[in-house]
Structures are given as structure tokens and as C-alpha cells.
mmCIF file of C-alpha atoms in Angstrom:
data_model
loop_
_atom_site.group_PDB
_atom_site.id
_atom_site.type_symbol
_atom_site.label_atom_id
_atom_site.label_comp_id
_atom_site.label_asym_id
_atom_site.label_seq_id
_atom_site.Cartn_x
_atom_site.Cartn_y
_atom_site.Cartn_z
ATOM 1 C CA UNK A 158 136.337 102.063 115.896
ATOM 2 C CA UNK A 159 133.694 99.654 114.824
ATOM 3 C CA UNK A 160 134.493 95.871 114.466
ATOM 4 C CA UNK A 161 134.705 93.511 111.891
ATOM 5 C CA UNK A 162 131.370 92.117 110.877
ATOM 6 C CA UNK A 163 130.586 88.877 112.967
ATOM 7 C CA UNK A 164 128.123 86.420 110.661
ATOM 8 C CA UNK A 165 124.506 85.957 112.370
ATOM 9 C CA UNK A 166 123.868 83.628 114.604
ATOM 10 C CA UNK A 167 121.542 81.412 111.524
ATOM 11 C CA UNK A 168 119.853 82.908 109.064
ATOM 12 C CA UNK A 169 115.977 82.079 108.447
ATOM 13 C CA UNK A 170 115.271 81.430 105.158
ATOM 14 C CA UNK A 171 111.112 80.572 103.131
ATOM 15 C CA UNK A 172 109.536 84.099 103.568
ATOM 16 C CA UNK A 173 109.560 83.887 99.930
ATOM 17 C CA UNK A 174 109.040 88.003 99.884
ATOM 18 C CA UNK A 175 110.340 90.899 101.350
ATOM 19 C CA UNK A 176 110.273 91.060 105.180
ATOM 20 C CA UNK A 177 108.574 94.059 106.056
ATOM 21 C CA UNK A 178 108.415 93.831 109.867
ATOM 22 C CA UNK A 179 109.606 92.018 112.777
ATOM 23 C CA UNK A 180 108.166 91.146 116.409
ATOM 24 C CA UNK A 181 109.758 88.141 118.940
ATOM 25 C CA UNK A 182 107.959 86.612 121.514
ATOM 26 C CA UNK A 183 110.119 84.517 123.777
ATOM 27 C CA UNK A 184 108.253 84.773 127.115
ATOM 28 C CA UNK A 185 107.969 81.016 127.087
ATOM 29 C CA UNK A 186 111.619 79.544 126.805
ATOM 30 C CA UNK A 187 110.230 75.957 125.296
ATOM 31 C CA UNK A 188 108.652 77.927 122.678
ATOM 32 C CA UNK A 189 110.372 80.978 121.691
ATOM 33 C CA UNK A 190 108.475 82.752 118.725
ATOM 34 C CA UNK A 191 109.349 85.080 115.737
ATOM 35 C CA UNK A 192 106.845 86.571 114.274
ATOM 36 C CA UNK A 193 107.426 88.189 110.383
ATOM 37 C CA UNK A 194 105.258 90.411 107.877
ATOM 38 C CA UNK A 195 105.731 89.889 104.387
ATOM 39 C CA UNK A 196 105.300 91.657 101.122
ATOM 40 C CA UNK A 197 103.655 88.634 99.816
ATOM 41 C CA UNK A 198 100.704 89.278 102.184
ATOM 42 C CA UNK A 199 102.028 86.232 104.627
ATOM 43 C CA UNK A 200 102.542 86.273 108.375
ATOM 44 C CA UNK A 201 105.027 83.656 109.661
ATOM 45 C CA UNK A 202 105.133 82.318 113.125
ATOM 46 C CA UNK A 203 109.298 80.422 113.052
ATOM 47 C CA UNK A 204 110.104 78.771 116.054
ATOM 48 C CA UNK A 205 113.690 79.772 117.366
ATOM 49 C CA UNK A 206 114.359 76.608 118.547
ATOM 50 C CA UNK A 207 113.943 74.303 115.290
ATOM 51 C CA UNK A 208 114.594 77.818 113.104
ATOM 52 C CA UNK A 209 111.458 76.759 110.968
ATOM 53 C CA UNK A 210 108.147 78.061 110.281
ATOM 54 C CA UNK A 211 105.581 76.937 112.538
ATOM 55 C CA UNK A 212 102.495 78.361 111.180
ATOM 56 C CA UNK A 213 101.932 80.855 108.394
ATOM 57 C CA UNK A 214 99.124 83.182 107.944
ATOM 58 C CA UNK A 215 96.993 84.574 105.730
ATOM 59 C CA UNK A 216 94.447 87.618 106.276
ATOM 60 C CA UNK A 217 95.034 90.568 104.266
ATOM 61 C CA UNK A 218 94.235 89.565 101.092
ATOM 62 C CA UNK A 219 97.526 89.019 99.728
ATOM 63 C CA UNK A 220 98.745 92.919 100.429
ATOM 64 C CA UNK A 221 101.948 93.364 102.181
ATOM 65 C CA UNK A 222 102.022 93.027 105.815
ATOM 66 C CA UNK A 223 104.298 96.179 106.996
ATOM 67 C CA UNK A 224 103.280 95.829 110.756
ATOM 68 C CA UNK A 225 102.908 92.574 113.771
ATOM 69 C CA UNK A 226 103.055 92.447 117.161
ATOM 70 C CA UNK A 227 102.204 90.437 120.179
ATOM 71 C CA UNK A 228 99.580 92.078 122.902
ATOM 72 C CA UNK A 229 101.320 92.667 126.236
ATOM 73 C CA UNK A 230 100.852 89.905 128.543
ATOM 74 C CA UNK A 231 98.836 88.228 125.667
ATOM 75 C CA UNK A 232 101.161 85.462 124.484
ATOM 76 C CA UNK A 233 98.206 84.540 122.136
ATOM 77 C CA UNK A 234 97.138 87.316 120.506
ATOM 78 C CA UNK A 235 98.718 89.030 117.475
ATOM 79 C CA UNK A 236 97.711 92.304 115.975
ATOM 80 C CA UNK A 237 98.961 92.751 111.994
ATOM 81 C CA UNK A 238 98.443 96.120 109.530
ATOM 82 C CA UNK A 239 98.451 95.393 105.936
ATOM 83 C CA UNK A 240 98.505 97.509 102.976
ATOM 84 C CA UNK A 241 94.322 96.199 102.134
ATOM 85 C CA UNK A 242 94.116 99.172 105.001
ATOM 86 C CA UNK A 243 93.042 96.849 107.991
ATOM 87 C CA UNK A 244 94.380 95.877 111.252
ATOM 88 C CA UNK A 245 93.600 92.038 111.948
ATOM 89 C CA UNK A 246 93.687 90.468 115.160
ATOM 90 C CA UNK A 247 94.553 87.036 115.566
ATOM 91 C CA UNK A 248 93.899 84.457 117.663
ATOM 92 C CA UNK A 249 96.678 81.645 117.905
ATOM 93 C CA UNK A 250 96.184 79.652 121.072
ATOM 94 C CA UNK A 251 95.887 75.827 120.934
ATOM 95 C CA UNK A 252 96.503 75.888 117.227
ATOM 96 C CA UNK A 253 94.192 78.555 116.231
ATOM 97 C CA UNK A 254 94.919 80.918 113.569
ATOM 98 C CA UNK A 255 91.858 82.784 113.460
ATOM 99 C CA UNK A 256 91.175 86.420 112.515
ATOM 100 C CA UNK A 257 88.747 87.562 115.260
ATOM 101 C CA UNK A 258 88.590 91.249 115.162
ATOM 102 C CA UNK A 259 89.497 93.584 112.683
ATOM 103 C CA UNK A 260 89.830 97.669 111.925
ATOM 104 C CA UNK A 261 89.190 99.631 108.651
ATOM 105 C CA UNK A 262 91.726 102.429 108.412
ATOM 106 C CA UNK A 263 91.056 103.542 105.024
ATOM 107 C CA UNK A 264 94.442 103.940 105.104
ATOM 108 C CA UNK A 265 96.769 104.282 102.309
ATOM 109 C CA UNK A 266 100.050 105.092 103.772
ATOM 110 C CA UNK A 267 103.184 102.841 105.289
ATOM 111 C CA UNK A 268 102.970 104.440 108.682
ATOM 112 C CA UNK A 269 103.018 101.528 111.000
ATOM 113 C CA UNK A 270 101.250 101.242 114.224
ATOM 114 C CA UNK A 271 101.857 101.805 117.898
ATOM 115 C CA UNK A 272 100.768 100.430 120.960
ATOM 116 C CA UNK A 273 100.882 100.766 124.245
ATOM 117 C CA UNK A 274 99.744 98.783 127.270
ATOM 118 C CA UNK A 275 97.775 101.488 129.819
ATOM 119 C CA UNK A 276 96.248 98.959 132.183
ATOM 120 C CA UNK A 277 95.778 95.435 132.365
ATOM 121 C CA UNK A 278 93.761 93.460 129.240
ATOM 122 C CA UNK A 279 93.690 97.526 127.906
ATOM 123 C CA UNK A 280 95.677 98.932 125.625
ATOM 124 C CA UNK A 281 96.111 102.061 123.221
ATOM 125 C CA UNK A 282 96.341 101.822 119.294
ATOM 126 C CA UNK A 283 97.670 104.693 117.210
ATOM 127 C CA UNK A 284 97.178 104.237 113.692
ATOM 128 C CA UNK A 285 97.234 106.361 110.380
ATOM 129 C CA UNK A 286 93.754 107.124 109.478
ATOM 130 C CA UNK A 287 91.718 108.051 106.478
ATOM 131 C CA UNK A 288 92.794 111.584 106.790
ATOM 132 C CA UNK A 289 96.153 111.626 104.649
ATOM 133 C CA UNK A 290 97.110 113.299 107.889
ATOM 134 C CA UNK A 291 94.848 111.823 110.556
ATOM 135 C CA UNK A 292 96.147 109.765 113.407
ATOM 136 C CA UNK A 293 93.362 107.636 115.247
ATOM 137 C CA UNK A 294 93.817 106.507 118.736
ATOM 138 C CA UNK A 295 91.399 103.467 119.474
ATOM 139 C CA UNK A 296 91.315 101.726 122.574
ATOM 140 C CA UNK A 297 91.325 98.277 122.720
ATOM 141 C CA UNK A 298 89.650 95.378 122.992
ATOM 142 C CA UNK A 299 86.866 97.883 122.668
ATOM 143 C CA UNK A 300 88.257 99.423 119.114
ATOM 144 C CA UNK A 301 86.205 102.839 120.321
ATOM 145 C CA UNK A 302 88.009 106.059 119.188
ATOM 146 C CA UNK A 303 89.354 108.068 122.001
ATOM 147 C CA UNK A 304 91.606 110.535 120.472
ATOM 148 C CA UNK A 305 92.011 112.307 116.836
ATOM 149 C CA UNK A 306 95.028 114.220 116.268
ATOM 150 C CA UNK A 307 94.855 115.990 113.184
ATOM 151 C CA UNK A 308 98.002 119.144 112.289
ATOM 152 C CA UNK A 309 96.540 122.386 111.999
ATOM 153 C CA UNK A 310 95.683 124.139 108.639
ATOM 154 C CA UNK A 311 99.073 125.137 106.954
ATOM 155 C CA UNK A 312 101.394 123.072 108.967
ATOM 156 C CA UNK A 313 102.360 121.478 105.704
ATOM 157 C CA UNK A 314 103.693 118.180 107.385
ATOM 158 C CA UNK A 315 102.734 115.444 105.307
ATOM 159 C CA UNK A 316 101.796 112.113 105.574
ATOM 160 C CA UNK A 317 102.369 110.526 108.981
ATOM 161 C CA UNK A 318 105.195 108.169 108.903
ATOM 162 C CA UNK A 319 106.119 106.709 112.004
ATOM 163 C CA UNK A 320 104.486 106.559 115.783
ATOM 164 C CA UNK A 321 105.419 105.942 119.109
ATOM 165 C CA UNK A 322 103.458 106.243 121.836
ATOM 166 C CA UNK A 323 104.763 106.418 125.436
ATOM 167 C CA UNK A 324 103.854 107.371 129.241
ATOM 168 C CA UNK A 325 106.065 109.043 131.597
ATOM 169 C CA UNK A 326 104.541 106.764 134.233
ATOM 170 C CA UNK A 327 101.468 104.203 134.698
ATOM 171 C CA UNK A 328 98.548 106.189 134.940
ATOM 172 C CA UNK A 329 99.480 108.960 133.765
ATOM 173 C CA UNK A 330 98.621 110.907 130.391
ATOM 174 C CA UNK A 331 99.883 109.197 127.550
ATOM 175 C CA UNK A 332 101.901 111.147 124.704
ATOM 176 C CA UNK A 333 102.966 110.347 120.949
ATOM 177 C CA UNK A 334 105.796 111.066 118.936
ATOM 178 C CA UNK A 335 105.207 111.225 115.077
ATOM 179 C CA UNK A 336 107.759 111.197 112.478
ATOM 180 C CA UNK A 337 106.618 112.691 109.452
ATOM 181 C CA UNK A 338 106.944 113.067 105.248
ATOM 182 C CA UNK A 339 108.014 116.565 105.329
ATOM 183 C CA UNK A 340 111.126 115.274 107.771
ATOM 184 C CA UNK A 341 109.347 117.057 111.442
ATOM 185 C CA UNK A 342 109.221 115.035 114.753
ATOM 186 C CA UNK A 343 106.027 116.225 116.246
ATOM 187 C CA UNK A 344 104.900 115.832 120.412
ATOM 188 C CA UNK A 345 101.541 115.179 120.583
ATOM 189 C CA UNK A 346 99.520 115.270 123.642
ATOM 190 C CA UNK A 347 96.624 112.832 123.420
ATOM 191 C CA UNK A 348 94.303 113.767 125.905
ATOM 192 C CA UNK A 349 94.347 117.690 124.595
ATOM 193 C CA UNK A 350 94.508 116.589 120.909
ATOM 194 C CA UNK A 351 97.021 119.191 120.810
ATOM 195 C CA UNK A 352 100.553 119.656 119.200
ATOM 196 C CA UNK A 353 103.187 120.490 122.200
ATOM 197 C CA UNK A 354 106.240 120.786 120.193
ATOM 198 C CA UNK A 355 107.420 119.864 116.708
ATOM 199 C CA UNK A 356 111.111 119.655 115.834
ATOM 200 C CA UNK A 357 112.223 119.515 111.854
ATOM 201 C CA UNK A 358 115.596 117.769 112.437
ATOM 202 C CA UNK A 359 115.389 116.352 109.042
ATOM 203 C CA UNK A 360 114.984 117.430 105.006
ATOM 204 C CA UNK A 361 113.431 113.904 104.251
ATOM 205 C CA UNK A 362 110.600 111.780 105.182
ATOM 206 C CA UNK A 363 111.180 110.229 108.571
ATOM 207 C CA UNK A 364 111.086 106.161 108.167
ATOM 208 C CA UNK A 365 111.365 105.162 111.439
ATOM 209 C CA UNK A 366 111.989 106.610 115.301
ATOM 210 C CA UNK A 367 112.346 105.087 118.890
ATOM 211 C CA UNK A 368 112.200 106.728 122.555
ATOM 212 C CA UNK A 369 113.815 106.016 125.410
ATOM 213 C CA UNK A 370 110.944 107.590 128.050
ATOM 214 C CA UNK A 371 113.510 107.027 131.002
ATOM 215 C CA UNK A 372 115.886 109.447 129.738
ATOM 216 C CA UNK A 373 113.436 111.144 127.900
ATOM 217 C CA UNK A 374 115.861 110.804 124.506
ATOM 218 C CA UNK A 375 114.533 109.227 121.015
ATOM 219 C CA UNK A 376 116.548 108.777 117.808
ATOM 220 C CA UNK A 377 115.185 109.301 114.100
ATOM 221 C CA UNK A 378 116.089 107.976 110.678
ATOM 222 C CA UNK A 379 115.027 109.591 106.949
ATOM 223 C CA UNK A 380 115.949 108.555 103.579
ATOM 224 C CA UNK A 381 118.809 110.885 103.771
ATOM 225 C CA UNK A 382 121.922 109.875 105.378
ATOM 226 C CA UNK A 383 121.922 110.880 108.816
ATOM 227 C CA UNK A 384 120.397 109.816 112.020
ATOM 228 C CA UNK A 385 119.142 112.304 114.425
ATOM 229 C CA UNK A 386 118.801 112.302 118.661
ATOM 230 C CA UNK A 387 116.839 114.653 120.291
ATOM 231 C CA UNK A 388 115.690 115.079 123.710
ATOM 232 C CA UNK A 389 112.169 115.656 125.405
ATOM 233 C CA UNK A 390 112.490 118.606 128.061
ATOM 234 C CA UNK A 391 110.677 119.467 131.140
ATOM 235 C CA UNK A 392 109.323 122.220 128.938
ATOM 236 C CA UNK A 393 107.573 119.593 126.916
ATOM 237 C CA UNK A 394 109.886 120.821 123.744
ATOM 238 C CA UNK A 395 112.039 118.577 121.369
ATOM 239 C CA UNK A 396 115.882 119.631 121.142
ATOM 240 C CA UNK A 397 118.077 118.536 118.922
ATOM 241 C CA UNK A 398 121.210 116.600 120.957
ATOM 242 C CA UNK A 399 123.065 115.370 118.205
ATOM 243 C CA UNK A 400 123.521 114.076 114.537
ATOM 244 C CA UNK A 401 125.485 111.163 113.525
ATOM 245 C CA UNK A 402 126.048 111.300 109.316
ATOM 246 C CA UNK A 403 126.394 107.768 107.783
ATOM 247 C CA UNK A 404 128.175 107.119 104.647
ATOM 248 C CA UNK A 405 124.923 105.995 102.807
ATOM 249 C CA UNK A 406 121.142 107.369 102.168
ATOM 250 C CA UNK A 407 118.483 105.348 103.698
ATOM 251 C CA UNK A 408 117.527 104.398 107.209
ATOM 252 C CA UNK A 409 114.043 102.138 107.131
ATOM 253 C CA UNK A 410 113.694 101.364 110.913
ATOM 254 C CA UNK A 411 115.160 103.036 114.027
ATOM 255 C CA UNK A 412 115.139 100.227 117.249
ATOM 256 C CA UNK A 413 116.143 100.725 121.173
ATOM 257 C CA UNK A 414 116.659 97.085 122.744
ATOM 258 C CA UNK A 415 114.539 96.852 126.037
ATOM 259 C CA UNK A 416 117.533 97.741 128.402
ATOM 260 C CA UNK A 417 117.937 100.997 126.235
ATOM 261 C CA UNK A 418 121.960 100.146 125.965
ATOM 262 C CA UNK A 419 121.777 99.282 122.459
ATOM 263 C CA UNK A 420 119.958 101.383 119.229
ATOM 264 C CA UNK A 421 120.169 99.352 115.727
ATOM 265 C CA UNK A 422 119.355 100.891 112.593
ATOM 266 C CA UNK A 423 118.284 99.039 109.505
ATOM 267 C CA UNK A 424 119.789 100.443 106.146
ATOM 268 C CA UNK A 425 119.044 100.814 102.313
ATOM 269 C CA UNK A 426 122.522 99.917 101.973
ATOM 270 C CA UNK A 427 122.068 96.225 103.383
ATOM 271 C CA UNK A 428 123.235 96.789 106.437
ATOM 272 C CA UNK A 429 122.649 97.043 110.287
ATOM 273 C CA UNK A 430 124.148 99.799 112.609
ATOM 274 C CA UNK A 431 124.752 99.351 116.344
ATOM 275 C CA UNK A 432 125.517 101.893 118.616
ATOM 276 C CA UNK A 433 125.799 102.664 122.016
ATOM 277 C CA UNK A 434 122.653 104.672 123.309
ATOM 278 C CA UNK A 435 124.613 106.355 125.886
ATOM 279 C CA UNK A 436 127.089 108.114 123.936
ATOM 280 C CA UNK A 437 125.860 107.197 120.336
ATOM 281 C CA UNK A 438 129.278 105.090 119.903
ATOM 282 C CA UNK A 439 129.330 103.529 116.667
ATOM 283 C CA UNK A 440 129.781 99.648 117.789
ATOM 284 C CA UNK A 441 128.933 97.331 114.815
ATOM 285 C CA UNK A 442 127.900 97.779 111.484
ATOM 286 C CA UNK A 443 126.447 94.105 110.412
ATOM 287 C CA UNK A 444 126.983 93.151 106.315
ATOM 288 C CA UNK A 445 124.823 90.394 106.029
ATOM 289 C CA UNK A 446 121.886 90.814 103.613
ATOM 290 C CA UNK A 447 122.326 91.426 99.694
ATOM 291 C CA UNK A 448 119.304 94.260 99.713
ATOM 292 C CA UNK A 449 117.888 96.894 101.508
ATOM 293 C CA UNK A 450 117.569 96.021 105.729
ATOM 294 C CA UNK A 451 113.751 97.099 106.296
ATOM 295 C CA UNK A 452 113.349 96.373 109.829
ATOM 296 C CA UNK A 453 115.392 95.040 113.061
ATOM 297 C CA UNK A 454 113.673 93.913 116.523
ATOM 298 C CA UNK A 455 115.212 92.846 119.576
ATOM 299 C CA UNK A 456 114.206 90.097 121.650
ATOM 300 C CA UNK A 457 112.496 89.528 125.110
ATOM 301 C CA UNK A 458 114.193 86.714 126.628
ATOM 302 C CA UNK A 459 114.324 87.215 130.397
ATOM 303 C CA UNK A 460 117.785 86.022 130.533
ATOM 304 C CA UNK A 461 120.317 88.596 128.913
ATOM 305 C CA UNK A 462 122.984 86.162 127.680
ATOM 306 C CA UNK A 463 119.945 84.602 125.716
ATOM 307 C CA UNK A 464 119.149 87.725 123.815
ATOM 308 C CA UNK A 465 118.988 87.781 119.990
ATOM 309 C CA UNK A 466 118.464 90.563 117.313
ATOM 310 C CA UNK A 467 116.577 90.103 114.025
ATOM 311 C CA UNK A 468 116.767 91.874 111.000
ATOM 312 C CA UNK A 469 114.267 91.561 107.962
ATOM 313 C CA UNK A 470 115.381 92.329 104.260
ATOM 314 C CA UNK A 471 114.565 92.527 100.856
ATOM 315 C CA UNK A 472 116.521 89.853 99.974
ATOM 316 C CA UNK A 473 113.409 87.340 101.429
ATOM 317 C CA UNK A 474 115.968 86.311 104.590
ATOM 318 C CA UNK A 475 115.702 87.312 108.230
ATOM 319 C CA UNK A 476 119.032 87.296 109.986
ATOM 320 C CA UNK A 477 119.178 86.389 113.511
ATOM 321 C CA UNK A 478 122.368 87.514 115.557
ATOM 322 C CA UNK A 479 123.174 86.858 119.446
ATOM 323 C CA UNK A 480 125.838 90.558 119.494
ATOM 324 C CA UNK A 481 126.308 92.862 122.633
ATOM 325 C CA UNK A 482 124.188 90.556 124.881
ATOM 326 C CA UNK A 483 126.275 90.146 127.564
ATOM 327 C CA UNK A 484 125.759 94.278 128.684
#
């Protein structure tokens, strides 16, 4: 039985555009950030604490801004994707809000980003590439191209839509799910550039997934109405675990929080789904916004009782809820 819908915490309202994408960083408690991608091609920086912008900017040329995020361990540095097909890294510390590196994808797609932290100051980038196809795995701060994972001839999957890399363990070899446009869940192995298992759990294009590499368990949304878990074996194959059908079409973004007790869904139909990752429990189903949810993030405040959720809409507003935070 899920319950009533609570109203969010505040609302944050001067985006001015859709709010493609969401990323907190609240590793400092006398400055806790959120950081938001806009249609409008704007990136603003809203303090949690006065729930007004801080900063805005401005470096893809007025294209949407579908992808942000914060460098592990880099409190200062912000990597953004926009739709004029580059990747922009920012510098914000003392003020700045400089553009100091950047990557042509010659990208056309949505897909957003992943990244992963492999060692310290070095991290992995998988991003869409100029293949319709192509993924491209650069390695930062370096931005040199380590892997290429392109499907075989006649695996007719489409457009990569969504990516998430992971590692069982530091150290070890690095692996990436990919969601794509003919509805498949592919495991790719980066350092053999090879396809280890590809599951087609869904008849539309896959929007968004998450994976929980603990219990070795991800969850994946299309535009049709149902959301999907699967499981990662020892084999290295995807199984399907289980199917939960929702009353409406549409699932944009698929999120774990960081405890992996919580998965939130953002919805075509306005709204945000919480479950229970355990069980997939239906908890909460959130009726906020007055168009299409496009993304949801969770926060990283050390303290659990302190822990927020966003959500990003069409509707220009970013609601911010404090729900299921004392688990």
C-alpha cells in the first residue's frame, strides 16, 4: 500500500527551462550544493541552505544541458554534456566558473555519461560517440581513449541510451551496462571490448538504468510502462528477476540512493516512484510537478537524517523532498 503524497520539502524555482539533469554535492555541510542542467543551455549551482542560485553557467552554446556531475573527491570540479556534442569541464573554486577542458563527441544522441572513479585524481568516462552506436571510454584528466565498444554487425541495437559503469572491486576490471533504443541491456567488458551478455527485457528504448554492484542487481526504465530488475550472475549473464507494470508509459530516469535501500523513478506522468530495493515494495509515489519528471538524484550528506532527494521537471521547478531518510 503506498502512502499519501507528502509535499517536498521546498521547491526551487528560476531554471526558467526544463531540468534535464540533477547532481548534489553536500560534502561540505556550510555549503551544500545542487547542481542542475537545463534545456535553456544553463547550469545552476543553488545553495541548499538559502534555496537560491548561487552561480549560473554558461558553456554550451545555449544547447540543452542533459548531463552534470561533480568529480569524486573533487569538490571543485564539474563535468557537463550538452546537446552542441561536448563535454565541458569546469572549474569553480574561489569563484571561478571557468571552462578548462573540453571533449568533442560528435555526438548527436541523449545518452548521458558515466563515470567512475578507478584510482585517486583518475577516473573513467563513458560517453556516446560519433558512431550512432559507438561508446568511447576516455580516461581522465588525460582525455586519451582507452576503450571502444562498438555491437557487432547485425546486432540491430540502436542508439545507445543509457550507461553505467561499475567495478566489482578497486582494482579490478571495470564493466558497463548499456541500455539501449531497441529496449536490450547489454554487459560490456571494457578491457576485452567485448559483449558478455545482452538481455532484451524491454520492447522500447531504455531511458534510464542503475546497478547495485554489491548485490550485483540493476533496474531499467523504457517509454513503455514497466520497470524491469535483473541480476548479474557469476556466469557474467543478465537474468531477468522481476517486472513491476505501472499504470502509465514513460520512465525518464532510473536512481539507487547510495545505501542501495531506496530506487526512485522519474515519470512522464509527473510523478516520482519509490520503492524498496530489497523487495521492489512500492513505497511512495510523489505528485508534485505539473509535467513530465526527467530526472531524480539523491544526496550525499554524511549524516542520514540529513538526506534529501531532488527531482527535475518540465515544468522549469526542481522539487526537493527529505522522505525515507531515517532507514
Amino acid at each position: 500500500m503506498t502512502l499519501p503524497s507528502p509535499d517536498p520539502e521546498y521547491v526551487l524555482r528560476g531554471a526558467n527551462d526544463a531540468v534535464n539533469t540533477l547532481c548534489f554535492s553536500c560534502s561540505d555541510p556550510e555549503h551544500p550544493l545542487l547542481f542542475s542542467g537545463s534545456s535553456n543551455g544553463l547550469i545552476h549551482l543553488w545553495n541548499l541552505k538559502t534555496h537560491r542560485v548561487d552561480r549560473t553557467l554558461e558553456g554550451h552554446s545555449k544547447k540543452s544541458v542533459h548531463w552534470v556531475k561533480t568529480l569524486p573527491n573533487r569538490r571543485n570540479a564539474l563535468l557537463s554534456q550538452g546537446r552542441d556534442q561536448k563535454i565541458c569541464l569546469w572549474e569553480l573554486a574561489e569563484g571561478r566558473d571557468t571552462v578548462v577542458d573540453s571533449i568533442s563527441t560528435e555526438n548527436v544522441g541523449f545518452c548521458k555519461c558515466s563515470l567512475l572513479e578507478v584510482a585517486e585524481k583518475r577516473w573513467l568516462l563513458a560517453t556516446p560517440w560519433k558512431g550512432l552506436e559507438e561508446v568511447r571510454v576516455l580516461e581522465l584528466p588525460s582525455k586519451t581513449s582507452v576503450y571502444t565498444l562498438k555491437p557487432e554487425a547485425g546486432a540491430k541495437l540502436g542508439m545507445p541510451m543509457c550507461l553505467k559503469m561499475w567495478q566489482p572491486s578497486l582494482g579490478s576490471s571495470p564493466f558497463l551496462l548499456a541500455g539501449y533504443e531497441d529496449g536490450s541491456v547489454v554487459l560490456w567488458n571494457l578491457s576485452m571490448g567485448k559483449m558478455l551478455s545482452r538481455l532484451a527485457c524491454h520492447q522500447e528504448p531504455i531511458m534510464g538504468l542503475d546497478f547495485d554492484s554489491e548485490k550485483a542487481k540493476g533496474a531499467s526504465g523504457s517509454s513503455e510502462k514497466m520497470l524491469c530488475v535483473w541480476r548479474h550472475s557469476e556466469q557474467q549473464n543478465l537474468e531477468l528477476q522481476q517486472v513491476y507494470h505501472l499504470t502509465n508509459p514513460g520512465i525518464a530516469e532510473v536512481t539507487l540512493r547510495q545505501d542501495q535501500k531506496i530506487l526512485a523513478t522519474a515519470g512522464w506522468d509527473h510523478r516520482i516512484r519509490l520503492f524498496g530495493w530489497k523487495k521492489l515494495k512500492p513505497l511512495a509515489i510523489l505528485d508534485y510537478h505539473t509535467a513530465a519528471v526527467h530526472c531524480v538524484a539523491f544526496s550525499d550528506h554524511s549524516q542520514p537524517s540529513e538526506r534529501l532527494m531532488a527531482a527535475g521537471s518540465k515544468d522549469h521547478r526542481i522539487s526537493v523532498w527529505s522522505i525515507y531518510n531515517q532507514t
